[in-house]
CSV table of C-alpha atoms in Angstrom, one decimal:
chain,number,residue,atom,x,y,z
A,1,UNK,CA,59.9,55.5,44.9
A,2,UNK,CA,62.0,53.7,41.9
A,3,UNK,CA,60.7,50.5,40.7
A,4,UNK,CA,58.4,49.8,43.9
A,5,UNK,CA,61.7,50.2,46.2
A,6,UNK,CA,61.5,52.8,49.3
A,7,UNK,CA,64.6,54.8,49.2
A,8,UNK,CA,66.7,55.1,52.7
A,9,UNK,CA,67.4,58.1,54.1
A,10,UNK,CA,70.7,59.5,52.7
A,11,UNK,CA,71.7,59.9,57.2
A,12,UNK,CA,71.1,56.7,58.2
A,13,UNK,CA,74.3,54.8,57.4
A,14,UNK,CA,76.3,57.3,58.6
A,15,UNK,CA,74.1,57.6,61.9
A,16,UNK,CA,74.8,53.9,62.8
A,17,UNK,CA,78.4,54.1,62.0
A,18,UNK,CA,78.4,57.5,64.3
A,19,UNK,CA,76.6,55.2,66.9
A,20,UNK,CA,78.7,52.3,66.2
A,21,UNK,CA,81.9,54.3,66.8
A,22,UNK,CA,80.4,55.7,70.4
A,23,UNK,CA,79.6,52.2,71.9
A,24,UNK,CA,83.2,50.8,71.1
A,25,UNK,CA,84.7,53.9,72.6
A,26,UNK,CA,82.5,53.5,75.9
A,27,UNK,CA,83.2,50.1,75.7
A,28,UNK,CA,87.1,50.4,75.3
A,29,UNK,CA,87.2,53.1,78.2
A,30,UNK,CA,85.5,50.7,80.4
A,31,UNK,CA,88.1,48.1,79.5
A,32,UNK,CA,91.4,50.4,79.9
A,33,UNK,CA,89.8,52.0,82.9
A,34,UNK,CA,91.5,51.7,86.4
A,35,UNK,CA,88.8,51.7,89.5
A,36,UNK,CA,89.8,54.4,92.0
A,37,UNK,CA,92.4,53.3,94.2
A,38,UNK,CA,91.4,53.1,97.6
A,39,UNK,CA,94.0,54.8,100.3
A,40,UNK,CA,95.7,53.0,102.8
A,41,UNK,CA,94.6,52.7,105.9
A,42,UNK,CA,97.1,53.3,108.9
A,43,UNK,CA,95.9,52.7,112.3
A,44,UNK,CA,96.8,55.3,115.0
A,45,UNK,CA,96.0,54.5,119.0
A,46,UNK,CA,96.5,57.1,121.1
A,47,UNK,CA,94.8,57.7,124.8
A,48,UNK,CA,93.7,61.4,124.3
A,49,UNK,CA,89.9,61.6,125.7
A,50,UNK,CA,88.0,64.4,125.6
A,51,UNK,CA,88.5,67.7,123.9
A,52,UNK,CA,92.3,66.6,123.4
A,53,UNK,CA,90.8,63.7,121.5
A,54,UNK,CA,88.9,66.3,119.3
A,55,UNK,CA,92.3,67.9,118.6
A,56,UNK,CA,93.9,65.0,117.1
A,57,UNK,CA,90.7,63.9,115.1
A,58,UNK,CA,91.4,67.5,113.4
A,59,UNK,CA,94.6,67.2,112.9
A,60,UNK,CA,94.4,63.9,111.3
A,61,UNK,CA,91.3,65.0,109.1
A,62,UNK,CA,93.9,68.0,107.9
A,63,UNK,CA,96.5,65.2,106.9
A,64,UNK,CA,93.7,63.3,105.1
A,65,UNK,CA,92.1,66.0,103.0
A,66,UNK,CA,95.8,66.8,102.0
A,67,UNK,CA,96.7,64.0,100.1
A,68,UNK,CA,94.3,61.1,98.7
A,69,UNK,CA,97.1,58.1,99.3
A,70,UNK,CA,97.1,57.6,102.9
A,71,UNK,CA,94.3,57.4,105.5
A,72,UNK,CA,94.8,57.8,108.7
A,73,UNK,CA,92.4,56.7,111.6
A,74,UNK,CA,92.3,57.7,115.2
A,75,UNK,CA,91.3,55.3,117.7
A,76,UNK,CA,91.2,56.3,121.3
A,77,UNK,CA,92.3,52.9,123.4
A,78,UNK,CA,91.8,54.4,127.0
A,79,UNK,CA,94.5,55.5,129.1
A,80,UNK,CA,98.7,55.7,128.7
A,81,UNK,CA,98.5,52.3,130.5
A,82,UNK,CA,95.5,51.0,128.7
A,83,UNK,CA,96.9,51.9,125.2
A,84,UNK,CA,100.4,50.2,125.6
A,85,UNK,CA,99.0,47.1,127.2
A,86,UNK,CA,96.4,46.8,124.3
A,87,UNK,CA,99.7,47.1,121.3
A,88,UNK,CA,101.2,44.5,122.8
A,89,UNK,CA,99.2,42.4,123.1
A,90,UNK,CA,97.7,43.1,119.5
A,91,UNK,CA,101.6,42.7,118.7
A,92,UNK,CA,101.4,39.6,119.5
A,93,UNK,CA,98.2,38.4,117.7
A,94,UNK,CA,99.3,40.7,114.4
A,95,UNK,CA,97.0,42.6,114.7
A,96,UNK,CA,98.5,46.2,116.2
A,97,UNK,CA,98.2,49.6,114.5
A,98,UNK,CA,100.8,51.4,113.1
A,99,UNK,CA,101.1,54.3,115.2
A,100,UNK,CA,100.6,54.1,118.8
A,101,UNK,CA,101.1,56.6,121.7
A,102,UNK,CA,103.2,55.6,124.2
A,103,UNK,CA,103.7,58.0,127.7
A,104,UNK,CA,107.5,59.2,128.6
A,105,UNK,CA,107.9,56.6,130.9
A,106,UNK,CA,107.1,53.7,128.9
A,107,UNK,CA,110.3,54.7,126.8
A,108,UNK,CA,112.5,51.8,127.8
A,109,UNK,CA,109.7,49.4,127.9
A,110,UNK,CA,109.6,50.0,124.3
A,111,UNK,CA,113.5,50.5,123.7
A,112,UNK,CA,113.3,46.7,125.0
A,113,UNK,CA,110.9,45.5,122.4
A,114,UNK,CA,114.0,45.9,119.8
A,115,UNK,CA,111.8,43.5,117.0
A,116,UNK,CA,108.7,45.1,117.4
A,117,UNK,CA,109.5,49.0,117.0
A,118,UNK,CA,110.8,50.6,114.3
A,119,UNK,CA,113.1,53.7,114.6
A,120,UNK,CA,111.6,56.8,113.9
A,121,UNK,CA,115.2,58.3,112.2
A,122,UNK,CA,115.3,54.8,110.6
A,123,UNK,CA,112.2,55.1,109.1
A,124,UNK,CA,112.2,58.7,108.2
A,125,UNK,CA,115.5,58.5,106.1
A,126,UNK,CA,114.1,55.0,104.4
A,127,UNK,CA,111.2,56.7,103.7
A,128,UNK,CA,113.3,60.1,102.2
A,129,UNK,CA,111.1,62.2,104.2
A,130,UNK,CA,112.7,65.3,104.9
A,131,UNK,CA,112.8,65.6,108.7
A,132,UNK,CA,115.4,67.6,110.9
A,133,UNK,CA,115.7,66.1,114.4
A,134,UNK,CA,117.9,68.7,115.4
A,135,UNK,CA,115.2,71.1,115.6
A,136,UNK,CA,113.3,69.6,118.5
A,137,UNK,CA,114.3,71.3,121.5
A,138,UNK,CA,117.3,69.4,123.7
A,139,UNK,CA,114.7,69.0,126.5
A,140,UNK,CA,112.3,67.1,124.5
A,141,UNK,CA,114.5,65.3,122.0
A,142,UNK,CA,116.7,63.6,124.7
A,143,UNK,CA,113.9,61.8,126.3
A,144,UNK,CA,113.1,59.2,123.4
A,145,UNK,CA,116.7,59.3,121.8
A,146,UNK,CA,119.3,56.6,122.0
A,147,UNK,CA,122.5,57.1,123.9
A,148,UNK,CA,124.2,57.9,120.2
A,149,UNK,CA,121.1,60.8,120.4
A,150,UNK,CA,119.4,59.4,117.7
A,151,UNK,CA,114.7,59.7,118.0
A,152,UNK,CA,113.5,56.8,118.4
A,153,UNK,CA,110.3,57.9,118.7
A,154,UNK,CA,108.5,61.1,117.4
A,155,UNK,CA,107.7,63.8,120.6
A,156,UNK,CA,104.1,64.5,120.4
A,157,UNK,CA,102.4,66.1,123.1
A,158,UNK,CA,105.2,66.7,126.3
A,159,UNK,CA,104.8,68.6,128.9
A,160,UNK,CA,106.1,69.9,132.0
A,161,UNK,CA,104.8,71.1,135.8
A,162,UNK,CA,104.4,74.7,136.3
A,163,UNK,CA,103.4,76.6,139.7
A,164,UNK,CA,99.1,77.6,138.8
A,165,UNK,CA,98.5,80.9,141.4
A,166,UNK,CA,94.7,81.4,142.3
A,167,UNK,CA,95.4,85.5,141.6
A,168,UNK,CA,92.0,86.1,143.4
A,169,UNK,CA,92.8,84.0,146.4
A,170,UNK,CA,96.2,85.7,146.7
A,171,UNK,CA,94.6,89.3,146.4
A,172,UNK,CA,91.9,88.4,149.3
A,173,UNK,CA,94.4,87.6,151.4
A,174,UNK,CA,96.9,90.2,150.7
A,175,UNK,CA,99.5,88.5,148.9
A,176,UNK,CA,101.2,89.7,145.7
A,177,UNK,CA,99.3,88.4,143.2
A,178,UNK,CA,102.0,89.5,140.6
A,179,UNK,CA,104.3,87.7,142.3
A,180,UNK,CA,104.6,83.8,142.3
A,181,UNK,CA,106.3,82.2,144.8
A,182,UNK,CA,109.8,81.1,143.7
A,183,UNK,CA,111.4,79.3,146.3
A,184,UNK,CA,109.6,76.6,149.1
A,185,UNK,CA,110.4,79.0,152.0
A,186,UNK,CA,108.3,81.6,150.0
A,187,UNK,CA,105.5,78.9,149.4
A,188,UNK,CA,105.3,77.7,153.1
A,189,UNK,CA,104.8,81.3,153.8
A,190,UNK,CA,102.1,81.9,150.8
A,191,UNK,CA,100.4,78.5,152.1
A,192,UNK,CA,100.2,79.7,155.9
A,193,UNK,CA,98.5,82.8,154.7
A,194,UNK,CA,96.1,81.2,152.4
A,195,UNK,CA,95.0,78.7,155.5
A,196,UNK,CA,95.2,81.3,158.2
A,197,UNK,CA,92.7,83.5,156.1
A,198,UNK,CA,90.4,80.3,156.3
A,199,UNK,CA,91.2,78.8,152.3
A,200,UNK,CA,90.8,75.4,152.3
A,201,UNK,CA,94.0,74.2,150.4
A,202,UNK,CA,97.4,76.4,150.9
A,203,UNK,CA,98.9,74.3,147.7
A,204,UNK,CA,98.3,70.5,146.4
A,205,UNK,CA,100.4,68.7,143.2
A,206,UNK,CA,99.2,65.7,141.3
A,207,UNK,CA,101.2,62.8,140.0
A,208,UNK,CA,103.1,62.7,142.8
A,209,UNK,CA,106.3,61.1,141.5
A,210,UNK,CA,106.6,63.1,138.7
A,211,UNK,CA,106.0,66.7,140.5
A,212,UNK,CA,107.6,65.7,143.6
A,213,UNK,CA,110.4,63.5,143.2
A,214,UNK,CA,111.3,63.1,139.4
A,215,UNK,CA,111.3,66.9,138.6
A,216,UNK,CA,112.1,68.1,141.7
A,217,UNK,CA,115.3,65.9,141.4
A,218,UNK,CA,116.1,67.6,137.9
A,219,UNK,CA,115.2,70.7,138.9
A,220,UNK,CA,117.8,70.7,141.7
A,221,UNK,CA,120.4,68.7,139.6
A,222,UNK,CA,120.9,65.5,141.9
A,223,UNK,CA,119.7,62.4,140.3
A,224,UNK,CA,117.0,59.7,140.4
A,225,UNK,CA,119.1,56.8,139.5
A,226,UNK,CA,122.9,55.9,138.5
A,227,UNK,CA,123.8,55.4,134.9
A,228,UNK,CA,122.4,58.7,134.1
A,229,UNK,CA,119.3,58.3,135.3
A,230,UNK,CA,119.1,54.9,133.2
A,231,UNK,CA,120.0,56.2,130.1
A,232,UNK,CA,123.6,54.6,130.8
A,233,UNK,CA,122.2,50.9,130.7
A,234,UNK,CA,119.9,48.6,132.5
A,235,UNK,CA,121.7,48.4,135.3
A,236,UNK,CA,120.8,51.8,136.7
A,237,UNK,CA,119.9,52.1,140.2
A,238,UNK,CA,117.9,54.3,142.1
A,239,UNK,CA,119.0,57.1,144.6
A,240,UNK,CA,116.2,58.5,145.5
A,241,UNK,CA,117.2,58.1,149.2
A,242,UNK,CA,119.7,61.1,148.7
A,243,UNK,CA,119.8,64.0,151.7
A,244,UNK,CA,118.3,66.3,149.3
A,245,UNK,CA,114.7,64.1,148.8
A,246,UNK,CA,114.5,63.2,151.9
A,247,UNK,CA,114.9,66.6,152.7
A,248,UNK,CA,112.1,67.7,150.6
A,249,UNK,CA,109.9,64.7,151.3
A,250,UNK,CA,110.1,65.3,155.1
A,251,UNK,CA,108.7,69.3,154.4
A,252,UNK,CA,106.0,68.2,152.7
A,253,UNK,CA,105.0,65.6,155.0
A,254,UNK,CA,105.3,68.5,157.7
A,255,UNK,CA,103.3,71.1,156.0
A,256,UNK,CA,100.7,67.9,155.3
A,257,UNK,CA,100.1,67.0,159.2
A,258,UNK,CA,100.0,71.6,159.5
A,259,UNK,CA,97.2,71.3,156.8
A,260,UNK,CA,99.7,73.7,154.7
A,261,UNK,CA,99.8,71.0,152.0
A,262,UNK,CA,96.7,69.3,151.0
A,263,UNK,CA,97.7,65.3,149.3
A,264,UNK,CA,95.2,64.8,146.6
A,265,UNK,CA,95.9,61.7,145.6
A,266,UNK,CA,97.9,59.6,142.8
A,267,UNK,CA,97.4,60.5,138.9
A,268,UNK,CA,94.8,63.2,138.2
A,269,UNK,CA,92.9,63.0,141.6
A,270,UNK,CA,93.5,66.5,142.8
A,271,UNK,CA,92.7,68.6,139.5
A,272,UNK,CA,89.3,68.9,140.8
A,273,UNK,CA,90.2,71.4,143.9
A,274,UNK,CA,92.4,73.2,141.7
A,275,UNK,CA,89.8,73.8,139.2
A,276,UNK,CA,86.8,74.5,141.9
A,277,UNK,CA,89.3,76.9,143.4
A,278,UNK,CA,89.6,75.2,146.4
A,279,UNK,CA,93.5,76.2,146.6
A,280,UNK,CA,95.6,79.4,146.0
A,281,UNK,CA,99.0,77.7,145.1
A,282,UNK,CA,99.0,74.0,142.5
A,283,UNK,CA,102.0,72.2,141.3
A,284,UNK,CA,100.7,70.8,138.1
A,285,UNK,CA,101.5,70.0,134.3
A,286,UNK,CA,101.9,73.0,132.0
A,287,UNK,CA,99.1,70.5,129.7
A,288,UNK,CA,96.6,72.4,131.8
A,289,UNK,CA,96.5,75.4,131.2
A,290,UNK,CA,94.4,75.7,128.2
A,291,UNK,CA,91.5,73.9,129.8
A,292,UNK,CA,91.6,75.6,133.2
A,293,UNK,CA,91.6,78.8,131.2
A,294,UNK,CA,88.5,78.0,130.0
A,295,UNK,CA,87.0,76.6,132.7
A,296,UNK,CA,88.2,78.5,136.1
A,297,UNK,CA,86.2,80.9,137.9
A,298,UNK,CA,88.9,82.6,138.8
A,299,UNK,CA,92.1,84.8,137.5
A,300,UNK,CA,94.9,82.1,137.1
A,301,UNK,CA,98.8,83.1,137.6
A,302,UNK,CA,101.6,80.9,136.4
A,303,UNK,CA,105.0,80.6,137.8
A,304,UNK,CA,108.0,77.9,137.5
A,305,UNK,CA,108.5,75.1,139.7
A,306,UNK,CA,109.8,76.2,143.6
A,307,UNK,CA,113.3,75.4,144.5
A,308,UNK,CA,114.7,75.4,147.8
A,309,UNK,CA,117.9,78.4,147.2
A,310,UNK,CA,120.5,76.5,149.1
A,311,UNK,CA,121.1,73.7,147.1
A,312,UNK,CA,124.0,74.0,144.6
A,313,UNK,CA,122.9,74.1,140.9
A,314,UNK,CA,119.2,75.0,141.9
A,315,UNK,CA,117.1,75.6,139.3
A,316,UNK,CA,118.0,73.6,137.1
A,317,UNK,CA,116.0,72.6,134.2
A,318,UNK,CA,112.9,70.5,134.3
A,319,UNK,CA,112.0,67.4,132.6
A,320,UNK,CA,108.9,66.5,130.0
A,321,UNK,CA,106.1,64.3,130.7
A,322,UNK,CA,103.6,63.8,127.7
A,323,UNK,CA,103.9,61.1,125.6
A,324,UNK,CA,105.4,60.5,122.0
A,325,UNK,CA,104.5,58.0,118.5
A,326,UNK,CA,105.9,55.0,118.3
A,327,UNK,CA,105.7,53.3,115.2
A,328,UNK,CA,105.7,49.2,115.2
A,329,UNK,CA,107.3,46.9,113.1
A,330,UNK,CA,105.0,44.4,111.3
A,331,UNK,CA,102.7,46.5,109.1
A,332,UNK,CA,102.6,46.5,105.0
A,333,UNK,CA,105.6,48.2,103.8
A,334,UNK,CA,103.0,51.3,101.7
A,335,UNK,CA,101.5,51.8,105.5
A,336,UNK,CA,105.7,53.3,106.2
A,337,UNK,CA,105.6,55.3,103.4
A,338,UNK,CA,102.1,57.0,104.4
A,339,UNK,CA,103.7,57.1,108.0
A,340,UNK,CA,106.7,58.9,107.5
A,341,UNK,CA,104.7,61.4,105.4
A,342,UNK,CA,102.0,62.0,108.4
A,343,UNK,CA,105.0,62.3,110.8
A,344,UNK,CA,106.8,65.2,108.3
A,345,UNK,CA,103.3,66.4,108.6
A,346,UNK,CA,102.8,66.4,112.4
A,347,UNK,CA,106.4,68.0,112.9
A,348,UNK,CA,105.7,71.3,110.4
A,349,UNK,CA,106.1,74.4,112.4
A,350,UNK,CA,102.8,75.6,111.6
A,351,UNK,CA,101.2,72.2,112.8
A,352,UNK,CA,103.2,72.3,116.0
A,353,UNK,CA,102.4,75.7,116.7
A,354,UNK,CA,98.5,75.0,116.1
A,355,UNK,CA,98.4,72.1,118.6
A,356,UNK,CA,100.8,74.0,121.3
A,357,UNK,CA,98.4,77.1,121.4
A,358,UNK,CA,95.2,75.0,121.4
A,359,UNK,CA,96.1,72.2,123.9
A,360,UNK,CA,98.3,74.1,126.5
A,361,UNK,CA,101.4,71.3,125.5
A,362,UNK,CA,104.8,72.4,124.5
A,363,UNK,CA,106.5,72.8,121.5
A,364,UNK,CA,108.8,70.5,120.2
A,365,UNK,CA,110.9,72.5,118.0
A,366,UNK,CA,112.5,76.0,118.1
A,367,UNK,CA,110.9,76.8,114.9
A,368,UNK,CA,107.3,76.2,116.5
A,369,UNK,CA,108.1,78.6,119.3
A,370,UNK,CA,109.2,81.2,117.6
A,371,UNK,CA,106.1,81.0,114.8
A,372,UNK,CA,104.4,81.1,117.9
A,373,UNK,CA,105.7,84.1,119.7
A,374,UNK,CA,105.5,85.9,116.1
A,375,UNK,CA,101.7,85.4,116.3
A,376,UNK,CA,101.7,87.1,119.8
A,377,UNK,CA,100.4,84.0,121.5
A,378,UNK,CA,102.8,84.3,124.9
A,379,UNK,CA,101.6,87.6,125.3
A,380,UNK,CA,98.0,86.6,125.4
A,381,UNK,CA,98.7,83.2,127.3
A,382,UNK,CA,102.0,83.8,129.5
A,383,UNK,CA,101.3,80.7,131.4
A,384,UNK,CA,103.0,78.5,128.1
A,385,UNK,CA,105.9,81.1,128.1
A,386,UNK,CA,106.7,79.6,131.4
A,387,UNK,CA,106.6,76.4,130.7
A,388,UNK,CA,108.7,76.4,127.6
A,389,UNK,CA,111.5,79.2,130.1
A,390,UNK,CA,111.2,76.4,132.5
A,391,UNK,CA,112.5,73.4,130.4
A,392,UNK,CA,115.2,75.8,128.4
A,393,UNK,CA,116.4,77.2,131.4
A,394,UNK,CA,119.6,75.4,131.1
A,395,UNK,CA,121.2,73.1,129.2
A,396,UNK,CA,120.3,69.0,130.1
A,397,UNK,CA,122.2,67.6,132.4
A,398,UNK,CA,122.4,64.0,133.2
A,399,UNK,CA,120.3,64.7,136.1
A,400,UNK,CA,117.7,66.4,134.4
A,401,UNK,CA,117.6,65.5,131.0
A,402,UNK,CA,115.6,62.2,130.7
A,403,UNK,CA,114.5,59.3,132.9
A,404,UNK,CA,115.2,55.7,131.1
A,405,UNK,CA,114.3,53.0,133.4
A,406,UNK,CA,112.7,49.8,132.6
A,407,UNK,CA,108.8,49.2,134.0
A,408,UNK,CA,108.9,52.4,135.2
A,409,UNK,CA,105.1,52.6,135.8
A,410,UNK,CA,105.5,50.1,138.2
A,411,UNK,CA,108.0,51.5,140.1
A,412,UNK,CA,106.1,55.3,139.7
A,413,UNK,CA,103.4,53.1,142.1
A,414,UNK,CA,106.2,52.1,144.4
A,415,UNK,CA,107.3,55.4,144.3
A,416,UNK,CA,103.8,57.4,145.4
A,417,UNK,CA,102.7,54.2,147.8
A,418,UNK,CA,105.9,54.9,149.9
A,419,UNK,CA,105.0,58.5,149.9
A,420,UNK,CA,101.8,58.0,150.8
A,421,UNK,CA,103.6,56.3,153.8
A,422,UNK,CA,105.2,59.4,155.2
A,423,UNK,CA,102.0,62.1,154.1
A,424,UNK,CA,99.8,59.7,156.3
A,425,UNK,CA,103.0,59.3,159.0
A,426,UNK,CA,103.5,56.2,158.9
A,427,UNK,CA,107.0,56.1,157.9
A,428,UNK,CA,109.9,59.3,158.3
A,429,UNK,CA,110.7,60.2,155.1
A,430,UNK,CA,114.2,58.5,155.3
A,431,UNK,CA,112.2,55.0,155.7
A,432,UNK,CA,110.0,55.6,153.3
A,433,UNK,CA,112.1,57.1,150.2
A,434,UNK,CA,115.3,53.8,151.5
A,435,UNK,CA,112.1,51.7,151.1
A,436,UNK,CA,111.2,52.7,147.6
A,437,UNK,CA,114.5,52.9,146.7
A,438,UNK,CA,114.7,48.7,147.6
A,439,UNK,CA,111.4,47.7,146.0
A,440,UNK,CA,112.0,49.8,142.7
A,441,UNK,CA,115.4,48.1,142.6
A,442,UNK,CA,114.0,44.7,143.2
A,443,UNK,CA,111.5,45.6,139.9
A,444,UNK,CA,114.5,47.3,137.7
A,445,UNK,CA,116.4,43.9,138.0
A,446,UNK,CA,113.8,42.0,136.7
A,447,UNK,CA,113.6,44.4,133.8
A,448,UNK,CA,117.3,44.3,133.4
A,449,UNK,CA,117.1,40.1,133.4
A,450,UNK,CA,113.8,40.2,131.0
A,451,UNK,CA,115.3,42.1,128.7
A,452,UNK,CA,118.7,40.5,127.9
């Protein structure tokens, strides 16, 4: 001590100063600090259930962990039917997603809606996403293009109907399992075997409008309606009552009243004999075959749709079904930017591939099917090798390379009620097909007048 005063310790005023100097730094990085932006959310219904549902959620959780900016959410709305009716009518209230999943045959519903959609080749060259439409395959591609060819909506999961073979029904009654059959004489004749022999079901389809009247049609190159099967304009009508149908329509009504052909029903109501292997022959979509794969008790064959051989042109080519993302207008303009980028992200060749090989749908571009054949997948799965033969088989013609008519979900039910008609034998087919061919005219006009 020095005259009674403590000294201070020689650290202390540099200790405060050192302390001093550490708060205002916290404090100024607390100030100059941006919180976290959150990413934007984009909404994206879609009517997958089950393990397809499961599929998407992955795919989307991939886009998510790749980028911080965006967020996309799956929400599963119900069916095709369900999902469309619930946009617009949350169009309507403002308060739609934006991304939803729209089946094939809504396609000119939402063409119609010209305010409320928003182009996908519009969007992905605002956006400057780089995206090549010109590498989804013709088949696919013309289906949700305008008549100038340009995508109007992004092809997601399409499909098409391939000919399932129960290879253990056909060896136990000696047929050639190897050996689909490739016209309808040869699948009378595999049918009136498989009954004979005591099988309950010689062959069934479902959706019986698409299998039986819509792809059948392209497959034989006669049309479904004029204008190009609608893609011409909204004043298409149908023709469905054409020698060649009613041909067709009559067999099967035939083979139905001979128990040769088994009518399961509209939609999805016969898949369950065809996965209890309750039938050796099933006409149904190619967005099968993954799951009865997995699920069948029995060794499955695939072969392309039947074709009666006298028919000019026959085969063909068939159509898609499946649906594709349409993207509504109406949404914060960062949600586009996010959009765009998941779409690039959907379309990669290497995401394409994925979801082909794990859901049994086609590919949508070349590049797809070719990373797929490179990985050896059609020769472990051949059944998806038909299905993609099957829609390339020849180039699109107007018959065959899209369907464009407006409420066509309502005139799908006119359609399979009229056929119902003639199965049950209540109508020749001639009656029944002129019938449907009236009533689904009466419901395109109304479309036609709605819509100008």
């Amino acid at each position: 001590m020095t005259g009674g005063v403590p000294r201070r310790s020689e650290g202390a005023p540099q200790s405060r100063r050192l302390g001093r100097r550490a708060v205002l730094a916290g404090l100024g990085a607390v100030l100059t600090t941006r919180p976290a932006r959150a990413a934007t959310e984009i909404a994206f219904w879609h009517a997958m259930a089950g393990e397809l549902g499961r599929h998407i959620d992955r795919m989307v959780a991939g886009f998510n962990a790749a980028q911080g900016e965006f967020r996309v959410v799956p929400v599963y709305k119900g069916s095709y039917t369900e999902t469309v009716t619930a946009a617009i009518f949350a169009v309507r209230t403002k308060s739609h997603p934006g991304i939803v999943q729209v089946n094939e045959i809504g396609t000119a519903t939402m063409m119609a809606a010209r305010g409320a959609i928003y182009p996908v080749h519009d969007l992905m060259r605002e956006a400057g996403e780089a995206f090549d439409a010109g590498a989804i395959l013709p088949a696919v591609s013309g289906f949700y293009s305008d008549a100038e060819g340009r995508l109007l909506s992004f092809p997601f999961n399409a499909s098409t109907p391939i000919l399932y073979v129960n290879r253990t029904l056909f060896r136990a009654v000696g047929l050639d399992d190897t050996r689909p059959p490739r016209t309808w004489p040869e699948m009378e004749e595999a049918a009136r075997r498989l009954r004979q022999a005591g099988v309950a079901c010689g062959f069934s389809t479902h959706w019986p409008s698409w299998v039986n009247v819509e792809n059948f049609s392209a497959f034989h190159n006669v049309p479904i309606a004029t204008r190009a099967n609608g893609l011409g304009g909204l004043d298409a009508e149908l023709v469905i009552d054409n020698p060649v149908l009613v041909r067709h329509v009559a067999a099967l009504a035939e083979w139905q009243k001979a128990g040769l052909y088994t009518y399961g029903g509209r939609g999805t109501a016969a898949e369950p004999m065809l996965h209890a292997g309750e039938c050796g022959l099933f006409l149904g979509s190619s967005g099968l075959a993954a799951d009865l794969k997995a699920r069948a008790r029995f060794e499955v064959g695939y072969g392309m749709l039947p074709y009666w051989p006298d028919v000019p042109g026959a085969p063909q080519n068939a159509m898609i079904g499946g649906a594709s993302l349409w993207v509504l207008r109406g949404r914060p303009p960062t949600e586009y930017r996010g959009i765009a980028r998941f779409l690039a992200y959907l379309g990669r060749p290497d995401m394409q591939a994925r979801w082909h090989q794990a859901t049994g749908y086609l590919p949508t571009t070349r590049a797809a099917f070719e990373l797929s054949r490179a990985q050896g997948f059609y020769d472990r799965d051949p059944g998806a090798a038909v299905a993609i033969a099957q829609v390339m088989l020849n180039p699109p013609t107007e018959n065959s390379r899209a369907i464009r008519l407006g409420s066509f979900i309502l005139v799908r039910d006119v359609i399979e009620e009229e056929l119902e008609h003639a199965f049950a034998g209540r109508k020749t087919a001639r009656d029944a097909l002129a019938s449907a061919v009236r009533r689904g005219n009466e419901l395109l006009r109304q479309f036609e007048r709605a819509s100008r």
